[in-house]
Coordinates of C-alpha atoms and ligand atoms in Angstrom, one line a residue:
M117 CA 90.0 61.5 96.5
R118 CA 93.8 61.0 96.7
V119 CA 96.5 63.6 97.3
C120 CA 100.1 63.3 96.4
L121 CA 102.4 64.9 99.0
D122 CA 105.9 65.7 97.7
P123 CA 108.4 66.6 100.4
G124 CA 111.1 68.5 98.6
H125 CA 114.7 67.3 98.3
G126 CA 115.8 64.3 100.3
G127 CA 119.3 63.0 100.6
N128 CA 120.7 66.4 99.8
T129 CA 119.4 68.7 102.6
G130 CA 118.1 71.5 100.3
A131 CA 118.1 74.9 102.0
R132 CA 119.5 75.6 105.5
G133 CA 119.2 78.4 108.0
N134 CA 119.1 79.1 111.8
G135 CA 120.0 75.5 112.5
L136 CA 117.1 74.1 110.4
I137 CA 117.4 71.9 107.3
E138 CA 114.8 72.0 104.5
D139 CA 114.5 68.4 103.6
A140 CA 113.9 67.1 107.1
L141 CA 111.3 69.8 107.8
A142 CA 109.5 69.3 104.5
L143 CA 109.2 65.6 105.3
D144 CA 107.8 66.5 108.8
F145 CA 105.3 68.9 107.3
A146 CA 104.2 66.3 104.7
R147 CA 103.7 63.6 107.3
R148 CA 101.6 65.9 109.5
I149 CA 99.5 67.2 106.5
G150 CA 99.0 63.6 105.3
H151 CA 97.8 62.6 108.8
H152 CA 95.2 65.4 108.8
L153 CA 94.0 64.6 105.3
R154 CA 93.5 61.0 106.2
L155 CA 91.5 62.0 109.2
R156 CA 89.3 63.8 106.8
G157 CA 88.8 60.7 104.7
W158 CA 91.4 61.3 102.0
E159 CA 94.0 58.9 100.7
T160 CA 97.6 60.1 100.5
V161 CA 100.6 59.1 98.4
M162 CA 104.1 60.3 99.4
T163 CA 106.9 60.8 96.9
R164 CA 109.3 59.9 99.7
G165 CA 108.8 58.7 103.2
D166 CA 112.4 59.0 104.4
D167 CA 115.6 61.0 103.8
R168 CA 116.3 59.6 100.3
F169 CA 117.1 61.2 96.9
V170 CA 114.1 61.1 94.6
T171 CA 114.4 62.5 91.0
L172 CA 112.1 65.3 90.0
A173 CA 110.8 63.3 87.1
S174 CA 109.6 60.4 89.3
R175 CA 107.7 62.7 91.7
G176 CA 105.1 63.9 89.2
A177 CA 105.1 60.5 87.5
L178 CA 104.0 58.9 90.7
A179 CA 101.2 61.3 91.2
V180 CA 99.9 60.7 87.6
R181 CA 100.3 56.9 87.8
T182 CA 98.4 56.7 91.1
K183 CA 95.7 58.9 89.8
C184 CA 95.9 61.5 92.4
G185 CA 93.4 64.4 92.5
L186 CA 95.9 67.0 93.8
F187 CA 99.7 67.4 93.9
L188 CA 101.3 69.3 96.8
S189 CA 105.0 69.8 96.9
I190 CA 106.3 71.1 100.2
H191 CA 109.5 73.3 100.5
L192 CA 111.1 75.8 102.9
N193 CA 112.7 78.9 101.4
A194 CA 116.1 80.6 101.9
A195 CA 117.4 83.9 100.7
A196 CA 120.7 85.8 100.9
S197 CA 118.9 88.6 102.7
P198 CA 117.9 87.6 106.3
S199 CA 114.9 89.9 106.2
A200 CA 113.1 88.0 103.4
R201 CA 110.3 86.1 105.1
G202 CA 106.8 84.6 104.7
C203 CA 105.0 82.0 102.7
E204 CA 104.3 81.7 99.0
C205 CA 102.7 79.1 96.8
F206 CA 103.3 78.4 93.1
A207 CA 101.2 77.0 90.3
A208 CA 102.2 76.3 86.7
A209 CA 101.9 79.5 84.6
G210 CA 98.3 79.8 83.3
D211 CA 96.9 77.2 85.7
E212 CA 94.2 79.4 87.3
R213 CA 92.5 76.5 89.0
S214 CA 95.6 75.7 91.1
L215 CA 96.4 79.4 91.6
K216 CA 93.1 79.9 93.5
I217 CA 93.9 77.0 95.9
A218 CA 97.4 78.5 96.2
A219 CA 95.9 81.8 97.4
R220 CA 93.8 80.1 100.0
L221 CA 96.8 78.2 101.3
T222 CA 98.9 81.3 101.8
A223 CA 96.0 83.1 103.3
A224 CA 95.5 80.3 105.8
L225 CA 99.2 80.2 106.7
S226 CA 99.4 84.0 107.0
S227 CA 96.7 83.9 109.7
M228 CA 99.3 81.9 111.8
G229 CA 102.0 84.6 111.8
L230 CA 103.7 84.1 108.5
K231 CA 103.8 87.0 106.0
N232 CA 101.7 86.4 103.0
R233 CA 103.9 86.6 99.9
G234 CA 101.0 85.4 97.8
A235 CA 100.1 82.9 95.1
K236 CA 102.3 83.1 92.0
Y237 CA 102.9 81.4 88.7
D238 CA 106.1 79.4 88.6
T239 CA 107.5 81.8 86.0
Q240 CA 107.9 84.2 88.9
S241 CA 109.9 81.7 90.9
A242 CA 113.7 82.1 91.4
H243 CA 113.9 78.6 89.9
G244 CA 112.0 79.4 86.7
S245 CA 109.4 76.9 85.6
L246 CA 109.0 74.1 88.1
R247 CA 109.3 70.6 86.8
V248 CA 107.1 68.9 89.4
L249 CA 104.2 71.3 88.5
R250 CA 104.7 71.0 84.8
D251 CA 104.6 67.2 85.0
T252 CA 101.3 67.2 87.0
Y253 CA 99.1 70.3 86.4
K254 CA 97.3 68.9 83.3
N255 CA 96.1 65.9 85.3
M256 CA 95.3 67.5 88.7
P257 CA 95.6 70.8 90.6
A258 CA 99.3 71.1 91.3
L259 CA 100.9 73.3 94.0
L260 CA 104.4 74.1 95.3
L261 CA 104.2 75.6 98.7
E262 CA 107.1 77.4 100.3
I263 CA 106.0 77.5 103.9
G264 CA 108.6 80.1 105.2
F265 CA 112.2 81.2 105.1
L266 CA 114.8 79.2 107.1
T267 CA 117.1 82.2 106.8
N268 CA 114.7 84.6 108.6
K269 CA 114.9 84.5 112.4
A270 CA 111.1 85.0 113.0
D271 CA 110.1 82.4 110.4
A272 CA 112.7 79.9 111.7
E273 CA 111.3 80.3 115.2
L274 CA 107.9 79.3 113.9
L275 CA 109.1 76.5 111.6
G276 CA 111.3 75.0 114.4
D277 CA 108.3 74.7 116.7
K278 CA 106.5 71.4 116.3
F279 CA 103.2 72.9 117.7
F280 CA 103.3 75.6 114.9
R281 CA 104.0 72.8 112.4
E282 CA 101.0 70.9 113.6
R283 CA 98.7 73.9 113.5
A284 CA 100.0 74.7 110.0
A285 CA 99.4 71.2 108.8
V286 CA 95.8 71.3 110.0
A287 CA 95.3 74.5 108.2
V288 CA 96.8 73.2 104.9
A289 CA 94.7 70.0 105.2
E290 CA 91.6 72.0 105.8
V291 CA 92.1 74.2 102.7
I292 CA 92.9 71.2 100.5
S293 CA 89.9 69.1 101.7
Q294 CA 87.4 72.1 101.4
R295 CA 88.1 72.9 97.8
D296 CA 85.3 72.8 95.3
Ligands
LIG341 ZN1 113.2 73.4 98.2

């Protein structure tokens, strides 16, 4: 089985807060998750391996072309209100198969100190329907994980800690490799 890991953004920072930058952290999480998936015998494909711009269209296309069995996009959140915090995970609207995995991912991360904001369909996202999910979910379970809020002090303390990131990566890899 092969997993496509999609670190959000690249070459354009994405969200920022408390001295943290989304695109660098998303790449760090993707590398760690990939490492732990490979330890469990899975193959991994990355939509970017460094800080470069990658179009949304090419991300899903890569996952489909390389016949991945799961697509995981990794992001960090930001909000105008510094009290917004926690993890949430999106699936394409109506994609129940992926929503179940999304719920297991947020439950696993919430056991490590992040508030569980739950599994949601992308129509509930601030960004509306999410292109990378729409391009992949008919071929494989497709998830977009927002691990925490850079703009929240407590979340940023966790996200900025490499030991937390490592534990979170193990938890995500476990959920993904245990499904079905
Ligand atoms: Zn993002």
